[in-house]
């Protein structure tokens, strides 16, 4: 199991402090924050809040539905879904620091009672069978070698007719991934497979595809804009680089390169459990 290596990869030990400093430096009053104020940092995936809104619209939700965010990170998408769609969200993540900081961010925006985050592995979810209407996951399975166990575990906690919703990075046809990237410094914790392979695995487990959208071009453009801003003006006080540390510029640059050369692709999907 690579759990320890994965958590070590994401942990910095001073994330909350850096987030609070970044918020203040960008002119936010930390005692009067809105959920959206945190989006530059708490949406740790390609195209940030923009893609979360797109995927949520692709999936559609009814108020009161029970949603599990698997590999929730700091809980940005969980807070967005709960506040904008009125769903009840639980989140789990392997990285203790992310969960603890996520819980503090919940408190800061007054969502301590509506979004519950806990430390757990996606491969051993601490929930009974068939208790969720939706399982949501963004940019997590790249770190998981046993894809069959991952998607089977998601299926287990989903009720029949429930939806599996993802926004993820898959292997492209352009050759091996250039490291380091935000999810791994080398291939010891990076396990990409092709999107068609994932689709057939998910269908074999017992889902049917409702929607699938390849957003690789949009993602590449987004990174080109981000890198241009970064190189012209330097990092903003409050942005994803706070999660990536000193190698942030190289990791962003490599994701863009991997997208541009078709080494990876970014795909959104909605599947229904049969
Ligand atoms: C790139 S971050 C994405 C976080 C969040 N989904 C988001 O989009 O903001 C990847 C996350 O996956 C989590 N992760 C990786 N492997 C995991 C596993 N086996 N179980 C639970 N979480 C895992 C990491 O701890 C990290 O928080």
PDB file of C-alpha atoms and ligand atoms in Angstrom:
ATOM      1  CA  UNK A   1       0.000   0.000   0.000  1.00  0.00           C
ATOM      2  CA  UNK A   2       1.276   3.445  -0.912  1.00  0.00           C
ATOM      3  CA  UNK A   3      -0.945   5.390   1.511  1.00  0.00           C
ATOM      4  CA  UNK A   4       1.910   6.828   3.557  1.00  0.00           C
ATOM      5  CA  UNK A   5       3.871   7.936   0.496  1.00  0.00           C
ATOM      6  CA  UNK A   6       0.792   9.594  -0.967  1.00  0.00           C
ATOM      7  CA  UNK A   7      -0.048  11.492   2.236  1.00  0.00           C
ATOM      8  CA  UNK A   8       3.602  12.564   2.577  1.00  0.00           C
ATOM      9  CA  UNK A   9       3.535  13.845  -0.973  1.00  0.00           C
ATOM     10  CA  UNK A  10       0.610  16.167  -0.204  1.00  0.00           C
ATOM     11  CA  UNK A  11       1.474  17.253   3.337  1.00  0.00           C
ATOM     12  CA  UNK A  12       3.455  20.437   4.063  1.00  0.00           C
ATOM     13  CA  UNK A  13       2.855  20.896   7.797  1.00  0.00           C
ATOM     14  CA  UNK A  14       2.066  24.591   7.505  1.00  0.00           C
ATOM     15  CA  UNK A  15      -0.847  24.731   5.148  1.00  0.00           C
ATOM     16  CA  UNK A  16      -3.360  26.512   7.384  1.00  0.00           C
ATOM     17  CA  UNK A  17      -0.832  29.188   8.269  1.00  0.00           C
ATOM     18  CA  UNK A  18      -0.019  29.743   4.579  1.00  0.00           C
ATOM     19  CA  UNK A  19      -3.693  29.855   3.625  1.00  0.00           C
ATOM     20  CA  UNK A  20      -4.512  32.430   6.313  1.00  0.00           C
ATOM     21  CA  UNK A  21      -1.524  34.558   5.321  1.00  0.00           C
ATOM     22  CA  UNK A  22      -2.490  34.298   1.648  1.00  0.00           C
ATOM     23  CA  UNK A  23      -6.086  35.314   2.367  1.00  0.00           C
ATOM     24  CA  UNK A  24      -4.969  38.349   4.328  1.00  0.00           C
ATOM     25  CA  UNK A  25      -2.416  39.329   1.695  1.00  0.00           C
ATOM     26  CA  UNK A  26      -5.143  39.194  -0.960  1.00  0.00           C
ATOM     27  CA  UNK A  27      -7.310  41.575   1.077  1.00  0.00           C
ATOM     28  CA  UNK A  28      -9.828  39.088   2.512  1.00  0.00           C
ATOM     29  CA  UNK A  29     -11.197  39.388   6.024  1.00  0.00           C
ATOM     30  CA  UNK A  30     -10.798  35.859   7.418  1.00  0.00           C
ATOM     31  CA  UNK A  31     -13.700  36.429   9.811  1.00  0.00           C
ATOM     32  CA  UNK A  32     -16.117  37.225   6.983  1.00  0.00           C
ATOM     33  CA  UNK A  33     -15.295  34.701   4.289  1.00  0.00           C
ATOM     34  CA  UNK A  34     -17.612  33.284   1.655  1.00  0.00           C
ATOM     35  CA  UNK A  35     -17.240  29.752   0.275  1.00  0.00           C
ATOM     36  CA  UNK A  36     -16.097  31.142  -3.091  1.00  0.00           C
ATOM     37  CA  UNK A  37     -13.277  33.163  -1.487  1.00  0.00           C
ATOM     38  CA  UNK A  38     -11.436  29.907  -0.833  1.00  0.00           C
ATOM     39  CA  UNK A  39     -11.741  28.573  -4.386  1.00  0.00           C
ATOM     40  CA  UNK A  40      -8.289  29.682  -5.610  1.00  0.00           C
ATOM     41  CA  UNK A  41      -6.797  27.230  -3.098  1.00  0.00           C
ATOM     42  CA  UNK A  42      -9.396  24.643  -2.083  1.00  0.00           C
ATOM     43  CA  UNK A  43     -10.238  23.385  -5.596  1.00  0.00           C
ATOM     44  CA  UNK A  44      -7.097  21.312  -6.174  1.00  0.00           C
ATOM     45  CA  UNK A  45      -7.704  20.128  -9.729  1.00  0.00           C
ATOM     46  CA  UNK A  46      -7.389  21.401 -13.288  1.00  0.00           C
ATOM     47  CA  UNK A  47      -9.491  24.528 -13.944  1.00  0.00           C
ATOM     48  CA  UNK A  48     -10.467  24.815 -10.274  1.00  0.00           C
ATOM     49  CA  UNK A  49     -13.967  26.049  -9.475  1.00  0.00           C
ATOM     50  CA  UNK A  50     -14.777  26.488 -13.180  1.00  0.00           C
ATOM     51  CA  UNK A  51     -14.589  22.734 -13.785  1.00  0.00           C
ATOM     52  CA  UNK A  52     -16.393  21.862 -10.548  1.00  0.00           C
ATOM     53  CA  UNK A  53     -19.349  23.993 -11.665  1.00  0.00           C
ATOM     54  CA  UNK A  54     -19.289  22.319 -15.102  1.00  0.00           C
ATOM     55  CA  UNK A  55     -19.196  18.796 -13.690  1.00  0.00           C
ATOM     56  CA  UNK A  56     -21.955  19.620 -11.198  1.00  0.00           C
ATOM     57  CA  UNK A  57     -24.125  20.900 -14.058  1.00  0.00           C
ATOM     58  CA  UNK A  58     -23.342  17.776 -16.071  1.00  0.00           C
ATOM     59  CA  UNK A  59     -24.437  15.575 -13.156  1.00  0.00           C
ATOM     60  CA  UNK A  60     -27.346  17.668 -11.824  1.00  0.00           C
ATOM     61  CA  UNK A  61     -28.410  17.330  -8.186  1.00  0.00           C
ATOM     62  CA  UNK A  62     -31.634  17.466  -6.188  1.00  0.00           C
ATOM     63  CA  UNK A  63     -31.579  19.251  -2.842  1.00  0.00           C
ATOM     64  CA  UNK A  64     -31.152  16.812   0.026  1.00  0.00           C
ATOM     65  CA  UNK A  65     -29.279  14.170  -1.971  1.00  0.00           C
ATOM     66  CA  UNK A  66     -26.446  12.483  -0.053  1.00  0.00           C
ATOM     67  CA  UNK A  67     -23.093  12.965  -1.757  1.00  0.00           C
ATOM     68  CA  UNK A  68     -19.698  11.425  -0.943  1.00  0.00           C
ATOM     69  CA  UNK A  69     -16.609  13.310  -2.160  1.00  0.00           C
ATOM     70  CA  UNK A  70     -13.867  10.675  -2.399  1.00  0.00           C
ATOM     71  CA  UNK A  71     -10.384  12.171  -2.007  1.00  0.00           C
ATOM     72  CA  UNK A  72     -11.956  15.506  -1.036  1.00  0.00           C
ATOM     73  CA  UNK A  73      -8.656  17.269  -0.291  1.00  0.00           C
ATOM     74  CA  UNK A  74      -9.445  20.542   1.481  1.00  0.00           C
ATOM     75  CA  UNK A  75     -13.163  20.080   0.782  1.00  0.00           C
ATOM     76  CA  UNK A  76     -13.636  22.935  -1.700  1.00  0.00           C
ATOM     77  CA  UNK A  77     -15.926  20.982  -4.016  1.00  0.00           C
ATOM     78  CA  UNK A  78     -17.802  19.558  -1.013  1.00  0.00           C
ATOM     79  CA  UNK A  79     -18.512  23.082   0.290  1.00  0.00           C
ATOM     80  CA  UNK A  80     -19.498  24.285  -3.182  1.00  0.00           C
ATOM     81  CA  UNK A  81     -21.952  21.385  -3.688  1.00  0.00           C
ATOM     82  CA  UNK A  82     -23.503  21.785  -0.228  1.00  0.00           C
ATOM     83  CA  UNK A  83     -23.865  25.563  -0.473  1.00  0.00           C
ATOM     84  CA  UNK A  84     -24.981  25.871  -4.104  1.00  0.00           C
ATOM     85  CA  UNK A  85     -26.997  22.667  -4.640  1.00  0.00           C
ATOM     86  CA  UNK A  86     -28.356  22.006  -1.137  1.00  0.00           C
ATOM     87  CA  UNK A  87     -26.960  18.468  -1.016  1.00  0.00           C
ATOM     88  CA  UNK A  88     -25.589  16.813   2.114  1.00  0.00           C
ATOM     89  CA  UNK A  89     -21.886  16.115   1.644  1.00  0.00           C
ATOM     90  CA  UNK A  90     -19.423  13.815   3.353  1.00  0.00           C
ATOM     91  CA  UNK A  91     -15.806  13.863   2.282  1.00  0.00           C
ATOM     92  CA  UNK A  92     -12.951  11.458   2.927  1.00  0.00           C
ATOM     93  CA  UNK A  93      -9.246  11.863   2.222  1.00  0.00           C
ATOM     94  CA  UNK A  94      -6.037  10.047   3.009  1.00  0.00           C
ATOM     95  CA  UNK A  95      -4.068  13.197   3.864  1.00  0.00           C
ATOM     96  CA  UNK A  96      -4.685  14.173   7.491  1.00  0.00           C
ATOM     97  CA  UNK A  97      -3.454  17.744   7.058  1.00  0.00           C
ATOM     98  CA  UNK A  98      -5.922  18.351   4.212  1.00  0.00           C
ATOM     99  CA  UNK A  99      -8.821  17.004   6.258  1.00  0.00           C
ATOM    100  CA  UNK A 100      -7.882  19.004   9.357  1.00  0.00           C
ATOM    101  CA  UNK A 101      -7.387  22.225   7.406  1.00  0.00           C
ATOM    102  CA  UNK A 102     -10.603  21.461   5.482  1.00  0.00           C
ATOM    103  CA  UNK A 103     -12.496  21.197   8.781  1.00  0.00           C
ATOM    104  CA  UNK A 104     -11.089  24.578   9.864  1.00  0.00           C
ATOM    105  CA  UNK A 105     -12.128  26.096   6.531  1.00  0.00           C
ATOM    106  CA  UNK A 106     -15.635  24.664   7.088  1.00  0.00           C
ATOM    107  CA  UNK A 107     -15.754  26.554  10.390  1.00  0.00           C
ATOM    108  CA  UNK A 108     -14.422  29.764   8.833  1.00  0.00           C
ATOM    109  CA  UNK A 109     -17.291  29.847   6.301  1.00  0.00           C
ATOM    110  CA  UNK A 110     -19.928  28.637   8.783  1.00  0.00           C
ATOM    111  CA  UNK A 111     -20.327  25.169   7.266  1.00  0.00           C
ATOM    112  CA  UNK A 112     -19.072  23.111  10.193  1.00  0.00           C
ATOM    113  CA  UNK A 113     -22.486  21.438  10.523  1.00  0.00           C
ATOM    114  CA  UNK A 114     -23.264  20.854   6.859  1.00  0.00           C
ATOM    115  CA  UNK A 115     -20.089  19.301   5.429  1.00  0.00           C
ATOM    116  CA  UNK A 116     -18.404  16.447   7.243  1.00  0.00           C
ATOM    117  CA  UNK A 117     -14.780  15.595   6.383  1.00  0.00           C
ATOM    118  CA  UNK A 118     -12.818  12.631   7.727  1.00  0.00           C
ATOM    119  CA  UNK A 119      -9.540  10.807   7.182  1.00  0.00           C
ATOM    120  CA  UNK A 120     -10.029   7.498   5.355  1.00  0.00           C
ATOM    121  CA  UNK A 121      -8.844   5.535   2.347  1.00  0.00           C
ATOM    122  CA  UNK A 122     -10.862   5.415  -0.835  1.00  0.00           C
ATOM    123  CA  UNK A 123     -10.092   1.708  -0.915  1.00  0.00           C
ATOM    124  CA  UNK A 124     -11.789   1.105   2.450  1.00  0.00           C
ATOM    125  CA  UNK A 125     -14.623   3.564   2.774  1.00  0.00           C
ATOM    126  CA  UNK A 126     -16.008   3.882   6.325  1.00  0.00           C
ATOM    127  CA  UNK A 127     -19.651   3.664   5.195  1.00  0.00           C
ATOM    128  CA  UNK A 128     -22.373   1.029   4.896  1.00  0.00           C
ATOM    129  CA  UNK A 129     -23.459  -0.316   1.504  1.00  0.00           C
ATOM    130  CA  UNK A 130     -25.744   1.763  -0.739  1.00  0.00           C
ATOM    131  CA  UNK A 131     -26.005   4.880   1.454  1.00  0.00           C
ATOM    132  CA  UNK A 132     -25.126   7.611  -1.075  1.00  0.00           C
ATOM    133  CA  UNK A 133     -27.080   9.048  -4.005  1.00  0.00           C
ATOM    134  CA  UNK A 134     -23.916  10.388  -5.640  1.00  0.00           C
ATOM    135  CA  UNK A 135     -20.235   9.553  -5.380  1.00  0.00           C
ATOM    136  CA  UNK A 136     -18.073  12.424  -6.607  1.00  0.00           C
ATOM    137  CA  UNK A 137     -14.332  12.236  -7.204  1.00  0.00           C
ATOM    138  CA  UNK A 138     -11.854  14.674  -8.752  1.00  0.00           C
ATOM    139  CA  UNK A 139      -8.193  13.996  -9.488  1.00  0.00           C
ATOM    140  CA  UNK A 140      -7.706  11.119  -7.044  1.00  0.00           C
ATOM    141  CA  UNK A 141      -7.497   7.849  -8.973  1.00  0.00           C
ATOM    142  CA  UNK A 142      -4.163   8.894 -10.549  1.00  0.00           C
ATOM    143  CA  UNK A 143      -2.638   7.992  -7.153  1.00  0.00           C
ATOM    144  CA  UNK A 144      -4.430   4.634  -6.928  1.00  0.00           C
ATOM    145  CA  UNK A 145      -2.932   1.490  -8.413  1.00  0.00           C
ATOM    146  CA  UNK A 146      -5.843  -0.878  -7.798  1.00  0.00           C
ATOM    147  CA  UNK A 147      -8.469   0.745 -10.013  1.00  0.00           C
ATOM    148  CA  UNK A 148     -10.784  -2.231  -9.794  1.00  0.00           C
ATOM    149  CA  UNK A 149     -10.929  -2.007  -6.005  1.00  0.00           C
ATOM    150  CA  UNK A 150     -11.326   1.788  -6.157  1.00  0.00           C
ATOM    151  CA  UNK A 151     -14.346   1.782  -8.493  1.00  0.00           C
ATOM    152  CA  UNK A 152     -15.860  -1.317  -6.808  1.00  0.00           C
ATOM    153  CA  UNK A 153     -15.674   0.458  -3.446  1.00  0.00           C
ATOM    154  CA  UNK A 154     -17.375   3.531  -4.909  1.00  0.00           C
ATOM    155  CA  UNK A 155     -20.084   1.256  -6.357  1.00  0.00           C
ATOM    156  CA  UNK A 156     -20.566  -0.470  -3.013  1.00  0.00           C
ATOM    157  CA  UNK A 157     -21.566   2.717  -1.143  1.00  0.00           C
ATOM    158  CA  UNK A 158     -23.799   3.966  -3.966  1.00  0.00           C
ATOM    159  CA  UNK A 159     -27.492   3.085  -4.076  1.00  0.00           C
ATOM    160  CA  UNK A 160     -28.816   1.427  -7.252  1.00  0.00           C
ATOM    161  CA  UNK A 161     -29.639   4.224  -9.707  1.00  0.00           C
ATOM    162  CA  UNK A 162     -27.131   6.517  -7.973  1.00  0.00           C
ATOM    163  CA  UNK A 163     -24.472   8.409  -9.952  1.00  0.00           C
ATOM    164  CA  UNK A 164     -20.716   8.186 -10.065  1.00  0.00           C
ATOM    165  CA  UNK A 165     -19.395  11.612 -11.079  1.00  0.00           C
ATOM    166  CA  UNK A 166     -15.754  12.246 -11.881  1.00  0.00           C
ATOM    167  CA  UNK A 167     -13.335  14.796 -13.238  1.00  0.00           C
ATOM    168  CA  UNK A 168     -10.032  13.069 -13.758  1.00  0.00           C
ATOM    169  CA  UNK A 169      -6.695  12.745 -15.432  1.00  0.00           C
ATOM    170  CA  UNK A 170      -6.060   9.717 -17.623  1.00  0.00           C
ATOM    171  CA  UNK A 171      -3.228   8.419 -19.762  1.00  0.00           C
ATOM    172  CA  UNK A 172      -3.067   9.795 -23.288  1.00  0.00           C
ATOM    173  CA  UNK A 173      -1.440   8.342 -26.369  1.00  0.00           C
ATOM    174  CA  UNK A 174       1.483  10.792 -26.508  1.00  0.00           C
ATOM    175  CA  UNK A 175       3.973   8.814 -24.428  1.00  0.00           C
ATOM    176  CA  UNK A 176       5.110   8.593 -20.816  1.00  0.00           C
ATOM    177  CA  UNK A 177       4.207  11.349 -18.345  1.00  0.00           C
ATOM    178  CA  UNK A 178       6.867  13.991 -17.724  1.00  0.00           C
ATOM    179  CA  UNK A 179       7.426  14.362 -13.946  1.00  0.00           C
ATOM    180  CA  UNK A 180       7.150  16.058 -11.508  1.00  0.00           C
ATOM    181  CA  UNK A 181       3.427  16.804 -11.671  1.00  0.00           C
ATOM    182  CA  UNK A 182       1.144  17.988  -8.846  1.00  0.00           C
ATOM    183  CA  UNK A 183       0.039  14.443  -7.939  1.00  0.00           C
ATOM    184  CA  UNK A 184       3.492  12.789  -7.993  1.00  0.00           C
ATOM    185  CA  UNK A 185       7.187  13.541  -8.259  1.00  0.00           C
ATOM    186  CA  UNK A 186       7.827  10.250 -10.075  1.00  0.00           C
ATOM    187  CA  UNK A 187       6.004   7.084 -11.049  1.00  0.00           C
ATOM    188  CA  UNK A 188       6.120   5.561  -7.543  1.00  0.00           C
ATOM    189  CA  UNK A 189       2.666   7.035  -6.731  1.00  0.00           C
ATOM    190  CA  UNK A 190       1.313   7.734 -10.226  1.00  0.00           C
ATOM    191  CA  UNK A 191      -0.865   5.094 -11.883  1.00  0.00           C
ATOM    192  CA  UNK A 192      -2.489   6.402 -15.029  1.00  0.00           C
ATOM    193  CA  UNK A 193      -4.573   4.268 -17.353  1.00  0.00           C
ATOM    194  CA  UNK A 194      -6.482   5.181 -20.494  1.00  0.00           C
ATOM    195  CA  UNK A 195      -9.982   6.586 -20.317  1.00  0.00           C
ATOM    196  CA  UNK A 196     -11.444   3.779 -22.454  1.00  0.00           C
ATOM    197  CA  UNK A 197      -9.937   1.219 -20.123  1.00  0.00           C
ATOM    198  CA  UNK A 198     -11.480   3.007 -17.136  1.00  0.00           C
ATOM    199  CA  UNK A 199     -14.819   3.221 -18.891  1.00  0.00           C
ATOM    200  CA  UNK A 200     -14.926  -0.493 -19.616  1.00  0.00           C
ATOM    201  CA  UNK A 201     -13.842  -1.264 -16.031  1.00  0.00           C
ATOM    202  CA  UNK A 202     -16.625   0.936 -14.641  1.00  0.00           C
ATOM    203  CA  UNK A 203     -19.178  -0.640 -16.964  1.00  0.00           C
ATOM    204  CA  UNK A 204     -18.039  -4.144 -15.998  1.00  0.00           C
ATOM    205  CA  UNK A 205     -18.485  -3.251 -12.317  1.00  0.00           C
ATOM    206  CA  UNK A 206     -22.096  -2.304 -13.064  1.00  0.00           C
ATOM    207  CA  UNK A 207     -22.562   1.244 -14.380  1.00  0.00           C
ATOM    208  CA  UNK A 208     -23.893   2.785 -17.559  1.00  0.00           C
ATOM    209  CA  UNK A 209     -22.419   5.953 -19.019  1.00  0.00           C
ATOM    210  CA  UNK A 210     -24.748   8.996 -18.946  1.00  0.00           C
ATOM    211  CA  UNK A 211     -22.234  11.659 -20.034  1.00  0.00           C
ATOM    212  CA  UNK A 212     -18.558  11.991 -20.840  1.00  0.00           C
ATOM    213  CA  UNK A 213     -16.674  15.138 -21.836  1.00  0.00           C
ATOM    214  CA  UNK A 214     -13.010  15.418 -22.825  1.00  0.00           C
ATOM    215  CA  UNK A 215     -11.756  18.771 -21.521  1.00  0.00           C
ATOM    216  CA  UNK A 216      -8.083  18.354 -22.450  1.00  0.00           C
ATOM    217  CA  UNK A 217      -8.001  21.305 -24.877  1.00  0.00           C
ATOM    218  CA  UNK A 218      -9.727  23.635 -22.412  1.00  0.00           C
ATOM    219  CA  UNK A 219      -7.378  22.420 -19.706  1.00  0.00           C
ATOM    220  CA  UNK A 220      -4.301  23.080 -21.823  1.00  0.00           C
ATOM    221  CA  UNK A 221      -5.524  26.620 -22.601  1.00  0.00           C
ATOM    222  CA  UNK A 222      -6.243  27.243 -18.924  1.00  0.00           C
ATOM    223  CA  UNK A 223      -2.686  26.263 -18.003  1.00  0.00           C
ATOM    224  CA  UNK A 224      -1.209  28.394 -20.790  1.00  0.00           C
ATOM    225  CA  UNK A 225      -3.087  31.430 -19.406  1.00  0.00           C
ATOM    226  CA  UNK A 226      -2.082  30.570 -15.845  1.00  0.00           C
ATOM    227  CA  UNK A 227       1.597  30.126 -16.738  1.00  0.00           C
ATOM    228  CA  UNK A 228       1.640  33.385 -18.710  1.00  0.00           C
ATOM    229  CA  UNK A 229       0.243  35.267 -15.678  1.00  0.00           C
ATOM    230  CA  UNK A 230       2.643  33.493 -13.363  1.00  0.00           C
ATOM    231  CA  UNK A 231       5.679  34.312 -15.498  1.00  0.00           C
ATOM    232  CA  UNK A 232       4.628  37.932 -16.077  1.00  0.00           C
ATOM    233  CA  UNK A 233       3.391  38.840 -12.594  1.00  0.00           C
ATOM    234  CA  UNK A 234       4.657  36.121 -10.232  1.00  0.00           C
ATOM    235  CA  UNK A 235       2.410  34.011  -8.006  1.00  0.00           C
ATOM    236  CA  UNK A 236      -0.682  35.692  -6.577  1.00  0.00           C
ATOM    237  CA  UNK A 237      -0.741  35.740  -2.774  1.00  0.00           C
ATOM    238  CA  UNK A 238      -3.581  33.203  -2.759  1.00  0.00           C
ATOM    239  CA  UNK A 239      -3.406  30.346  -5.264  1.00  0.00           C
ATOM    240  CA  UNK A 240      -2.784  26.647  -5.837  1.00  0.00           C
ATOM    241  CA  UNK A 241       0.977  27.121  -5.548  1.00  0.00           C
ATOM    242  CA  UNK A 242       0.390  27.231  -1.747  1.00  0.00           C
ATOM    243  CA  UNK A 243      -0.370  23.497  -1.966  1.00  0.00           C
ATOM    244  CA  UNK A 244       2.603  22.653  -4.149  1.00  0.00           C
ATOM    245  CA  UNK A 245       5.491  24.469  -2.500  1.00  0.00           C
ATOM    246  CA  UNK A 246       8.689  25.466  -4.240  1.00  0.00           C
ATOM    247  CA  UNK A 247       8.353  23.201  -7.275  1.00  0.00           C
ATOM    248  CA  UNK A 248       4.945  24.667  -8.199  1.00  0.00           C
ATOM    249  CA  UNK A 249       6.019  26.401 -11.437  1.00  0.00           C
ATOM    250  CA  UNK A 250       7.663  23.227 -12.759  1.00  0.00           C
ATOM    251  CA  UNK A 251       4.669  21.043 -11.846  1.00  0.00           C
ATOM    252  CA  UNK A 252       2.178  23.409 -13.531  1.00  0.00           C
ATOM    253  CA  UNK A 253       4.470  23.624 -16.553  1.00  0.00           C
ATOM    254  CA  UNK A 254       4.712  19.848 -16.791  1.00  0.00           C
ATOM    255  CA  UNK A 255       0.945  19.343 -16.614  1.00  0.00           C
ATOM    256  CA  UNK A 256       0.566  21.812 -19.490  1.00  0.00           C
ATOM    257  CA  UNK A 257       3.301  20.028 -21.459  1.00  0.00           C
ATOM    258  CA  UNK A 258       1.731  16.615 -20.790  1.00  0.00           C
ATOM    259  CA  UNK A 259      -1.653  17.933 -21.968  1.00  0.00           C
ATOM    260  CA  UNK A 260      -0.211  19.662 -25.047  1.00  0.00           C
ATOM    261  CA  UNK A 261       1.670  16.521 -26.102  1.00  0.00           C
ATOM    262  CA  UNK A 262      -1.278  14.210 -25.447  1.00  0.00           C
ATOM    263  CA  UNK A 263       0.568  12.337 -22.697  1.00  0.00           C
ATOM    264  CA  UNK A 264      -2.425  12.898 -20.391  1.00  0.00           C
ATOM    265  CA  UNK A 265      -6.054  13.884 -20.907  1.00  0.00           C
ATOM    266  CA  UNK A 266      -8.638  15.500 -18.621  1.00  0.00           C
ATOM    267  CA  UNK A 267     -12.098  13.965 -18.760  1.00  0.00           C
ATOM    268  CA  UNK A 268     -15.372  14.528 -16.917  1.00  0.00           C
ATOM    269  CA  UNK A 269     -17.882  11.690 -16.607  1.00  0.00           C
ATOM    270  CA  UNK A 270     -21.251  10.763 -15.139  1.00  0.00           C
ATOM    271  CA  UNK A 271     -22.189   7.083 -14.781  1.00  0.00           C
ATOM    272  CA  UNK A 272     -25.349   5.541 -13.325  1.00  0.00           C
ATOM    273  CA  UNK A 273     -25.208   2.478 -11.098  1.00  0.00           C
ATOM    274  CA  UNK A 274     -27.410  -0.207 -12.634  1.00  0.00           C
TER     275      UNK A 274
HETATM  276  C1  LIG B   1      -4.963  16.480  -6.427  1.00  0.00           C
HETATM  277  S1  LIG B   1      -5.699  16.257  -4.868  1.00  0.00           S
HETATM  278  C2  LIG B   1      -7.435  16.516  -5.250  1.00  0.00           C
HETATM  279  C3  LIG B   1      -8.223  16.909  -4.022  1.00  0.00           C
HETATM  280  C4  LIG B   1      -9.681  17.224  -4.270  1.00  0.00           C
HETATM  281  N1  LIG B   1     -10.384  16.131  -4.887  1.00  0.00           N
HETATM  282  C5  LIG B   1      -9.825  18.447  -5.127  1.00  0.00           C
HETATM  283  O1  LIG B   1     -10.152  18.286  -6.310  1.00  0.00           O
HETATM  284  O2  LIG B   1      -9.625  19.562  -4.629  1.00  0.00           O
HETATM  285  C6  LIG B   1      -5.643  14.477  -4.697  1.00  0.00           C
HETATM  286  C7  LIG B   1      -6.197  14.004  -3.365  1.00  0.00           C
HETATM  287  O3  LIG B   1      -6.406  12.593  -3.411  1.00  0.00           O
HETATM  288  C8  LIG B   1      -6.141  12.093  -2.118  1.00  0.00           C
HETATM  289  N2  LIG B   1      -5.922  10.643  -2.230  1.00  0.00           N
HETATM  290  C9  LIG B   1      -5.010   9.997  -2.978  1.00  0.00           C
HETATM  291  N3  LIG B   1      -5.121   8.671  -2.802  1.00  0.00           N
HETATM  292  C10 LIG B   1      -6.144   8.474  -1.928  1.00  0.00           C
HETATM  293  C11 LIG B   1      -6.755   7.327  -1.359  1.00  0.00           C
HETATM  294  N4  LIG B   1      -6.324   6.096  -1.610  1.00  0.00           N
HETATM  295  N5  LIG B   1      -7.789   7.500  -0.515  1.00  0.00           N
HETATM  296  C12 LIG B   1      -8.232   8.752  -0.223  1.00  0.00           C
HETATM  297  N6  LIG B   1      -7.693   9.870  -0.733  1.00  0.00           N
HETATM  298  C13 LIG B   1      -6.666   9.733  -1.566  1.00  0.00           C
HETATM  299  C14 LIG B   1      -4.927  12.880  -1.686  1.00  0.00           C
HETATM  300  O4  LIG B   1      -4.725  12.827  -0.294  1.00  0.00           O
HETATM  301  C15 LIG B   1      -5.269  14.272  -2.188  1.00  0.00           C
HETATM  302  O5  LIG B   1      -5.973  15.004  -1.238  1.00  0.00           O
END
